[in-house]
Tab-separated table of C-alpha atoms and ligand atoms in Angstrom:
chain	number	residue	atom	x	y	z
A	263	MET	CA	-31.432	-28.539	-26.289
A	264	ILE	CA	-33.405	-31.106	-28.318
A	265	ILE	CA	-31.677	-34.327	-29.384
A	266	LEU	CA	-32.948	-36.933	-31.828
A	267	GLY	CA	-31.590	-40.406	-30.991
A	268	ILE	CA	-31.447	-43.155	-33.613
A	269	GLU	CA	-30.643	-46.826	-32.964
A	270	THR	CA	-30.383	-49.502	-35.688
A	271	SER	CA	-27.513	-51.737	-34.524
A	272	CYS	CA	-29.378	-55.049	-34.739
A	273	ASP	CA	-33.063	-55.871	-35.239
A	274	GLU	CA	-34.711	-52.932	-33.455
A	275	THR	CA	-35.435	-49.730	-35.382
A	276	ALA	CA	-35.683	-47.032	-32.741
A	277	ALA	CA	-35.962	-43.252	-32.445
A	278	SER	CA	-36.267	-41.010	-29.421
A	279	ILE	CA	-36.603	-37.293	-28.709
A	280	LEU	CA	-34.881	-35.827	-25.670
A	281	ARG	CA	-35.267	-32.277	-24.403
A	282	ASP	CA	-32.597	-31.163	-21.904
A	283	GLY	CA	-32.042	-34.784	-20.886
A	284	LYS	CA	-35.752	-35.521	-20.456
A	285	ILE	CA	-37.332	-38.178	-22.679
A	286	LEU	CA	-40.229	-36.820	-24.719
A	287	SER	CA	-40.685	-39.945	-26.824
A	288	ASN	CA	-39.142	-43.392	-27.188
A	289	VAL	CA	-40.339	-45.432	-30.172
A	290	VAL	CA	-39.053	-48.962	-30.822
A	291	HIS	CA	-39.995	-51.276	-33.657
A	292	SER	CA	-38.823	-54.876	-33.159
A	293	GLN	CA	-38.491	-56.803	-36.395
A	294	LEU	CA	-40.597	-59.901	-35.806
A	295	ILE	CA	-39.603	-61.484	-39.113
A	296	HIS	CA	-36.448	-62.956	-37.519
A	297	LYS	CA	-38.586	-65.240	-35.330
A	298	ASN	CA	-39.190	-67.352	-38.461
A	299	TYR	CA	-35.468	-68.036	-38.755
A	300	GLY	CA	-34.576	-68.596	-35.083
A	301	GLY	CA	-32.153	-65.638	-35.059
A	302	VAL	CA	-31.347	-62.327	-36.721
A	303	VAL	CA	-30.823	-62.496	-40.509
A	304	PRO	CA	-28.527	-59.508	-41.231
A	305	ASP	CA	-29.788	-58.826	-44.778
A	306	LEU	CA	-33.406	-58.824	-43.670
A	307	ALA	CA	-32.547	-56.595	-40.714
A	308	SER	CA	-30.997	-53.845	-42.862
A	309	LYS	CA	-33.770	-54.057	-45.465
A	310	ASN	CA	-36.387	-53.613	-42.724
A	311	HIS	CA	-34.526	-50.710	-41.107
A	312	GLU	CA	-34.431	-48.996	-44.500
A	313	LYS	CA	-38.165	-49.545	-44.976
A	314	ILE	CA	-39.275	-48.242	-41.607
A	315	ILE	CA	-36.719	-45.771	-40.229
A	316	ASP	CA	-38.327	-42.662	-41.681
A	317	SER	CA	-41.755	-43.484	-40.245
A	318	ILE	CA	-40.275	-44.400	-36.837
A	319	VAL	CA	-38.541	-41.006	-36.645
A	320	LYS	CA	-41.777	-39.290	-37.691
A	321	VAL	CA	-43.734	-41.111	-34.948
A	322	ALA	CA	-41.071	-40.139	-32.380
A	323	LEU	CA	-41.384	-36.484	-33.450
A	324	GLU	CA	-45.180	-36.606	-33.362
A	325	LYS	CA	-45.280	-38.228	-29.925
A	326	ALA	CA	-42.921	-35.557	-28.622
A	327	SER	CA	-44.887	-32.776	-30.363
A	328	ILE	CA	-41.623	-31.570	-31.877
A	329	SER	CA	-41.038	-30.627	-35.500
A	330	LEU	CA	-37.884	-31.583	-37.303
A	331	CYS	CA	-36.677	-27.983	-37.559
A	332	HIS	CA	-36.412	-27.790	-33.745
A	333	ILE	CA	-33.872	-30.622	-33.434
A	334	ASN	CA	-30.457	-29.316	-32.316
A	335	ALA	CA	-28.346	-32.470	-32.761
A	336	ILE	CA	-28.637	-36.121	-33.837
A	337	ALA	CA	-27.145	-38.966	-31.802
A	338	VAL	CA	-26.826	-42.211	-33.722
A	339	THR	CA	-25.440	-45.651	-32.919
A	340	GLN	CA	-22.114	-46.104	-34.674
A	341	GLY	CA	-21.253	-49.607	-33.401
A	342	PRO	CA	-20.789	-52.346	-32.366
A	343	GLY	CA	-23.495	-54.076	-34.341
A	344	LEU	CA	-24.408	-55.425	-37.765
A	345	ILE	CA	-22.680	-53.243	-40.364
A	346	GLY	CA	-25.613	-53.295	-42.797
A	347	SER	CA	-28.014	-52.259	-40.052
A	348	LEU	CA	-25.756	-49.549	-38.616
A	349	ILE	CA	-25.273	-48.016	-42.077
A	350	ILE	CA	-29.010	-47.420	-42.435
A	351	GLY	CA	-29.221	-45.429	-39.189
A	352	LEU	CA	-25.963	-43.591	-39.858
A	353	ASN	CA	-26.859	-42.593	-43.405
A	354	TYR	CA	-30.294	-41.454	-42.333
A	355	ALA	CA	-28.708	-39.351	-39.575
A	356	LYS	CA	-26.110	-37.944	-41.989
A	357	GLY	CA	-28.852	-36.906	-44.410
A	358	LEU	CA	-30.721	-35.079	-41.650
A	359	SER	CA	-27.528	-33.556	-40.301
A	360	ILE	CA	-26.674	-32.065	-43.707
A	361	GLY	CA	-30.254	-31.058	-44.498
A	362	LEU	CA	-30.840	-29.349	-41.145
A	363	ASN	CA	-27.250	-28.166	-40.717
A	364	ILE	CA	-26.973	-29.632	-37.206
A	365	PRO	CA	-24.242	-31.788	-35.609
A	366	ILE	CA	-24.170	-35.578	-35.687
A	367	ILE	CA	-22.843	-37.532	-32.679
A	368	GLY	CA	-21.718	-41.139	-33.149
A	369	ILE	CA	-22.503	-43.275	-30.087
A	370	ASN	CA	-21.030	-46.589	-29.010
A	371	HIS	CA	-24.003	-48.915	-28.446
A	372	LEU	CA	-22.554	-50.220	-25.156
A	373	GLU	CA	-22.030	-46.662	-23.939
A	374	GLY	CA	-25.713	-46.203	-24.763
A	375	HIS	CA	-26.660	-49.156	-22.532
A	376	LEU	CA	-24.523	-47.655	-19.745
A	377	HIS	CA	-26.645	-44.496	-19.983
A	378	SER	CA	-29.927	-46.428	-19.744
A	379	GLY	CA	-29.448	-46.472	-15.978
A	380	ILE	CA	-29.618	-42.719	-15.632
A	381	LEU	CA	-32.887	-42.519	-17.549
A	382	ASP	CA	-35.198	-43.127	-14.645
A	383	ASP	CA	-33.076	-43.338	-11.543
A	384	HIS	CA	-30.504	-41.373	-9.702
A	385	ILE	CA	-27.126	-43.063	-9.581
A	386	ASN	CA	-24.201	-42.133	-7.414
A	387	TYR	CA	-20.730	-42.288	-8.917
A	388	PRO	CA	-18.656	-44.352	-8.868
A	389	TYR	CA	-20.752	-47.372	-9.731
A	390	LEU	CA	-20.391	-50.784	-11.342
A	391	CYS	CA	-22.545	-51.580	-14.354
A	392	LEU	CA	-23.282	-55.182	-15.316
A	393	LEU	CA	-24.175	-55.063	-18.997
A	394	VAL	CA	-25.983	-58.216	-20.109
A	395	SER	CA	-27.204	-58.197	-23.693
A	396	GLY	CA	-27.403	-60.568	-26.637
A	397	GLY	CA	-23.841	-59.869	-27.756
A	398	HIS	CA	-22.057	-58.708	-24.591
A	399	THR	CA	-21.629	-59.621	-20.942
A	400	GLN	CA	-19.368	-57.176	-19.173
A	401	ILE	CA	-18.865	-55.328	-15.920
A	402	TRP	CA	-17.922	-51.664	-16.272
A	403	TYR	CA	-16.411	-49.444	-13.610
A	404	VAL	CA	-17.969	-46.004	-14.103
A	405	SER	CA	-16.038	-43.366	-12.183
A	406	ASN	CA	-17.858	-40.316	-13.511
A	407	ASP	CA	-20.011	-38.997	-16.281
A	408	ASN	CA	-17.521	-39.588	-19.013
A	409	LYS	CA	-15.005	-42.020	-17.577
A	410	TYR	CA	-15.505	-45.774	-17.598
A	411	LYS	CA	-13.531	-48.931	-18.144
A	412	ILE	CA	-14.380	-52.610	-18.636
A	413	ILE	CA	-13.215	-54.692	-15.669
A	414	SER	CA	-14.669	-58.034	-16.728
A	415	SER	CA	-16.211	-59.677	-19.773
A	416	THR	CA	-17.174	-63.027	-21.220
A	417	VAL	CA	-14.472	-65.197	-22.725
A	418	ASP	CA	-16.959	-66.804	-25.141
A	419	ASP	CA	-20.763	-66.518	-25.370
A	420	ALA	CA	-22.762	-63.654	-23.865
A	421	ALA	CA	-25.525	-64.352	-21.327
A	422	GLY	CA	-28.212	-63.343	-23.855
A	423	GLU	CA	-26.623	-65.702	-26.350
A	424	ALA	CA	-26.813	-68.493	-23.748
A	425	PHE	CA	-30.558	-67.797	-23.440
A	426	ASP	CA	-31.017	-67.660	-27.222
A	427	LYS	CA	-28.964	-70.805	-27.960
A	428	GLY	CA	-30.483	-72.649	-24.987
A	429	ALA	CA	-33.989	-71.856	-26.231
A	430	LYS	CA	-33.083	-73.212	-29.666
A	431	ILE	CA	-31.813	-76.459	-28.117
A	432	LEU	CA	-35.093	-76.771	-26.195
A	433	GLY	CA	-37.161	-76.120	-29.333
A	434	LEU	CA	-38.352	-72.718	-28.110
A	435	GLY	CA	-38.637	-69.522	-30.176
A	436	TYR	CA	-36.465	-66.425	-30.666
A	437	PRO	CA	-35.469	-64.333	-28.768
A	438	GLY	CA	-34.754	-67.078	-26.286
A	439	GLY	CA	-34.611	-65.038	-23.070
A	440	PRO	CA	-38.321	-64.265	-22.740
A	441	GLU	CA	-39.190	-67.791	-23.982
A	442	ILE	CA	-37.021	-69.493	-21.343
A	443	GLU	CA	-38.261	-67.109	-18.676
A	444	ASN	CA	-41.837	-67.931	-19.588
A	445	VAL	CA	-41.574	-71.738	-19.446
A	446	SER	CA	-39.389	-71.509	-16.321
A	447	LYS	CA	-42.291	-70.033	-14.361
A	448	ASN	CA	-43.731	-73.513	-13.886
A	449	GLY	CA	-40.393	-75.171	-13.198
A	450	LYS	CA	-38.176	-75.888	-10.206
A	451	PRO	CA	-34.752	-74.236	-10.559
A	452	ASP	CA	-32.994	-76.966	-8.586
A	453	SER	CA	-34.288	-79.966	-10.533
A	454	PHE	CA	-31.297	-80.267	-12.880
A	455	ASN	CA	-27.707	-79.673	-11.984
A	456	PHE	CA	-25.870	-77.116	-14.127
A	457	THR	CA	-22.474	-76.102	-12.813
A	458	MET	CA	-21.673	-72.421	-12.496
A	459	PRO	CA	-18.850	-71.677	-14.990
A	460	ARG	CA	-15.624	-70.376	-13.449
A	461	ILE	CA	-12.687	-68.879	-15.303
A	462	LYS	CA	-9.245	-69.962	-14.203
A	463	ASN	CA	-7.110	-67.068	-12.933
A	464	ASN	CA	-9.907	-64.526	-13.378
A	465	PRO	CA	-12.754	-64.687	-10.857
A	466	LEU	CA	-14.610	-61.794	-12.505
A	467	ASN	CA	-14.869	-63.076	-16.076
A	468	PHE	CA	-17.812	-64.953	-17.564
A	469	SER	CA	-18.145	-68.008	-19.788
A	470	PHE	CA	-21.418	-69.444	-21.067
A	471	SER	CA	-20.560	-71.737	-23.965
A	472	GLY	CA	-19.882	-74.734	-21.675
A	473	LEU	CA	-23.284	-74.281	-20.058
A	474	LYS	CA	-24.972	-74.399	-23.448
A	475	THR	CA	-23.034	-77.604	-24.265
A	476	ALA	CA	-24.120	-79.108	-20.926
A	477	LEU	CA	-27.730	-78.405	-21.897
A	478	LEU	CA	-27.166	-79.981	-25.286
A	479	TYR	CA	-25.763	-83.150	-23.650
A	480	LEU	CA	-28.620	-83.275	-21.142
A	481	VAL	CA	-31.332	-83.325	-23.796
A	482	LYS	CA	-29.349	-85.350	-26.361
A	483	ASP	CA	-30.496	-88.652	-24.934
A	484	MET	CA	-34.072	-87.548	-24.237
A	485	ASP	CA	-36.856	-88.124	-26.742
A	486	GLU	CA	-39.324	-85.348	-27.546
A	487	LYS	CA	-41.866	-86.544	-24.976
A	488	GLU	CA	-39.271	-86.652	-22.207
A	489	ILE	CA	-38.073	-83.135	-23.090
A	490	ASN	CA	-41.644	-81.824	-23.047
A	491	VAL	CA	-42.403	-83.412	-19.681
A	492	ASN	CA	-39.244	-81.896	-18.174
A	493	LEU	CA	-39.183	-78.651	-20.164
A	494	SER	CA	-40.116	-76.253	-17.352
A	495	ASN	CA	-37.681	-77.819	-14.904
A	496	ILE	CA	-34.813	-77.917	-17.417
A	497	ALA	CA	-35.422	-74.307	-18.499
A	498	ALA	CA	-35.733	-73.099	-14.882
A	499	SER	CA	-32.480	-74.852	-13.867
A	500	TYR	CA	-30.624	-73.533	-16.918
A	501	GLN	CA	-31.930	-69.986	-16.338
A	502	GLU	CA	-30.977	-70.209	-12.657
A	503	CYS	CA	-27.391	-71.100	-13.495
A	504	ILE	CA	-27.045	-68.126	-15.878
A	505	ILE	CA	-28.529	-65.755	-13.290
A	506	ASP	CA	-26.443	-67.145	-10.403
A	507	THR	CA	-23.283	-66.797	-12.494
A	508	LEU	CA	-24.063	-63.160	-13.342
A	509	LEU	CA	-24.785	-62.265	-9.709
A	510	ASP	CA	-21.765	-64.202	-8.437
A	511	ARG	CA	-19.419	-62.097	-10.619
A	512	LEU	CA	-21.150	-58.872	-9.635
A	513	ASP	CA	-20.821	-59.841	-5.972
A	514	LYS	CA	-17.088	-60.512	-6.427
A	515	ALA	CA	-16.569	-57.278	-8.364
A	516	TYR	CA	-18.274	-55.301	-5.592
A	517	GLU	CA	-15.835	-56.818	-3.078
A	518	LEU	CA	-12.918	-55.526	-5.162
A	519	PHE	CA	-14.215	-52.084	-6.127
A	520	ASN	CA	-15.339	-49.425	-3.753
A	521	VAL	CA	-18.538	-48.170	-5.390
A	522	ASN	CA	-21.769	-46.466	-4.306
A	523	ASN	CA	-24.252	-48.267	-6.578
A	524	LEU	CA	-24.663	-51.298	-8.802
A	525	LEU	CA	-26.485	-50.993	-12.100
A	526	ILE	CA	-27.736	-53.881	-14.269
A	527	VAL	CA	-28.634	-53.103	-17.909
A	528	GLY	CA	-29.157	-54.798	-21.297
A	529	GLY	CA	-31.875	-57.124	-22.598
A	530	VAL	CA	-31.275	-59.928	-20.057
A	531	SER	CA	-31.959	-57.503	-17.212
A	532	CYS	CA	-35.689	-57.637	-18.150
A	533	ASN	CA	-35.731	-61.118	-16.580
A	534	LYS	CA	-37.992	-61.136	-13.507
A	535	ARG	CA	-36.216	-64.008	-11.743
A	536	PHE	CA	-32.921	-62.151	-12.263
A	537	ARG	CA	-34.398	-59.004	-10.715
A	538	ASP	CA	-35.832	-60.957	-7.779
A	539	LYS	CA	-32.532	-62.707	-7.069
A	540	ALA	CA	-30.648	-59.405	-7.375
A	541	THR	CA	-32.662	-58.046	-4.451
A	542	LEU	CA	-31.179	-60.838	-2.302
A	543	LEU	CA	-27.703	-59.686	-3.313
A	544	GLU	CA	-28.747	-56.102	-2.649
A	545	LYS	CA	-29.629	-57.053	0.934
A	546	LYS	CA	-26.481	-59.115	1.403
A	547	LEU	CA	-24.180	-56.312	0.210
A	548	ASN	CA	-26.304	-53.483	1.583
A	549	VAL	CA	-25.962	-51.538	-1.657
A	550	ASN	CA	-28.589	-50.170	-4.011
A	551	ILE	CA	-28.916	-52.282	-7.203
A	552	ILE	CA	-30.620	-50.326	-9.970
A	553	PHE	CA	-32.468	-51.867	-12.922
A	554	PRO	CA	-33.843	-49.487	-15.571
A	555	LYS	CA	-37.461	-49.924	-16.705
A	556	ASN	CA	-37.803	-52.825	-19.172
A	557	GLU	CA	-38.264	-50.454	-22.123
A	558	TYR	CA	-34.771	-49.042	-21.492
A	559	CYS	CA	-33.130	-52.459	-20.944
A	560	THR	CA	-33.627	-53.826	-24.445
A	561	ASP	CA	-32.302	-51.856	-27.407
A	562	ASN	CA	-33.806	-48.383	-27.624
A	563	ALA	CA	-32.910	-44.897	-28.841
A	564	ALA	CA	-33.567	-43.036	-25.568
A	565	MET	CA	-30.283	-44.394	-24.199
A	566	ILE	CA	-28.490	-43.318	-27.413
A	567	ALA	CA	-30.027	-39.838	-27.243
A	568	THR	CA	-28.999	-39.570	-23.562
A	569	ALA	CA	-25.400	-40.534	-24.323
A	570	GLY	CA	-25.479	-37.998	-27.196
A	571	TRP	CA	-26.872	-35.267	-24.951
A	572	LYS	CA	-23.965	-35.769	-22.523
A	573	LYS	CA	-21.434	-35.560	-25.375
A	574	ASN	CA	-23.151	-32.541	-26.891
A	575	ILE	CA	-22.890	-30.631	-23.589
A	576	LYS	CA	-19.133	-31.195	-23.772
A	577	GLY	CA	-19.059	-30.098	-27.419
A	578	ILE	CA	-18.127	-33.585	-28.654
A	579	HIS	CA	-19.450	-34.078	-32.185
A	580	SER	CA	-18.534	-36.451	-35.007
A	581	SER	CA	-17.536	-35.601	-38.539
A	582	ILE	CA	-20.067	-36.191	-41.293
A	583	ASP	CA	-18.042	-39.094	-42.711
A	584	ILE	CA	-18.223	-41.291	-39.562
A	585	LEU	CA	-18.207	-44.994	-40.375
A	586	PRO	CA	-19.924	-47.908	-38.628
A	587	TYR	CA	-17.938	-50.569	-36.776
A	588	SER	CA	-18.956	-54.156	-36.067
A	589	SER	CA	-17.003	-54.868	-32.896
A	590	ILE	CA	-15.638	-52.825	-29.970
A	591	GLU	CA	-12.913	-50.420	-31.092
O	289	KG4	O1	-29.809	-55.451	-25.126
O	289	KG4	P1	-30.537	-56.264	-26.132
O	289	KG4	O2	-31.968	-55.874	-26.435
O	289	KG4	O3	-29.797	-56.294	-27.502
O	289	KG4	C1	-28.406	-56.406	-27.641
O	289	KG4	O4	-27.716	-55.365	-27.565
O	289	KG4	O5	-27.968	-57.563	-27.813
O	289	KG4	O6	-30.483	-57.784	-25.615
O	289	KG4	C2	-31.071	-58.841	-26.333
O	289	KG4	C3	-30.875	-60.107	-25.519
O	289	KG4	C4	-31.362	-61.374	-26.234
O	289	KG4	O7	-30.336	-62.342	-26.152
O	289	KG4	C5	-32.585	-61.796	-25.448
O	289	KG4	O8	-32.803	-63.206	-25.436
O	289	KG4	C6	-32.261	-61.275	-24.071
O	289	KG4	O9	-31.628	-60.035	-24.297
O	289	KG4	N1	-33.470	-61.077	-23.263
O	289	KG4	C7	-33.743	-61.766	-22.140
O	289	KG4	C8	-35.021	-61.340	-21.709
O	289	KG4	N2	-35.474	-60.392	-22.586
O	289	KG4	C9	-34.501	-60.242	-23.530
O	289	KG4	N3	-33.037	-62.688	-21.478
O	289	KG4	C10	-33.584	-63.219	-20.364
O	289	KG4	N4	-34.812	-62.887	-19.911
O	289	KG4	C11	-35.561	-61.960	-20.546
O	289	KG4	N5	-36.767	-61.638	-20.089
O	290	ZN	ZN1	-28.020	-53.633	-26.960
């Protein structure tokens, strides 16, 4: 069973070939143009997907040594994401589906991230999955292959958003996560005091917009020179607070749910400090915390193809007129 996965929900154009659940290729093109604007410009994102999607799929096929006629099904991200970007991937997949007379499988992008954990590790059900991306911060309870529910989420900004907005405040580039991580390497995480956000009446939920405002207030009265002198320490303290908050909620969720593993996925899970601090939690709880390889943490099509492969086994396909959606439905 050979699946072509396609992902175009935001600013990554990605294609992957999977044979019987095994990744044969995983090609991702990140649109660098958005760096000039300090964030993703939706119109530019869709235009660039349109320009490059065909060649990305061709490279994925070449790398896998598979020809188009051998594909059995196409898994494509349906949402949530930028509508204009999703449409490009969906329409491309629909064209192939009609032309090759093979099924199309619409995949929820978050469900894709959930599957990134099974790409290179063995996970025991049930497990909790902390999904930390640019648009979402959630904890999922995954009871089996096809059964999961959200048990906690952010009430405002996502953790990735806190990195991106924080980087902007500090005059750093986009995406903010890697930029903050980089300058934090030379900083002391306890030099500035950021308070871990807590949500009244819900110990598992997240909130990051207050943290971003605290950063804004901290640097408001500093001149450029003062910010530059303190940059590493401010970034390291800010990063530490985001990481501590994420691990605090995961710790609390583990106390409440009887699970065999913890999984951490999404772009923010590339963060080295986050991974290092998670090993402390791993020891404290005596449970295996799994992080996928970096290439499967940020947006990619291997996770979409994997989710599609699972659905295909169960005979779950979409109709040819599937539509994109911008938020969780
Ligand atoms: O999962 P992802 O690639 O796309 C979404 O579905 O949103 O996540 C992108 C987010 C961005 O906010 C980016 O700043 C963050 O992941 N990110 C990081 C790191 N690498 C990417 N955050 C912290 N540290 C990193 N090393
Ligand atoms: Zn994502």
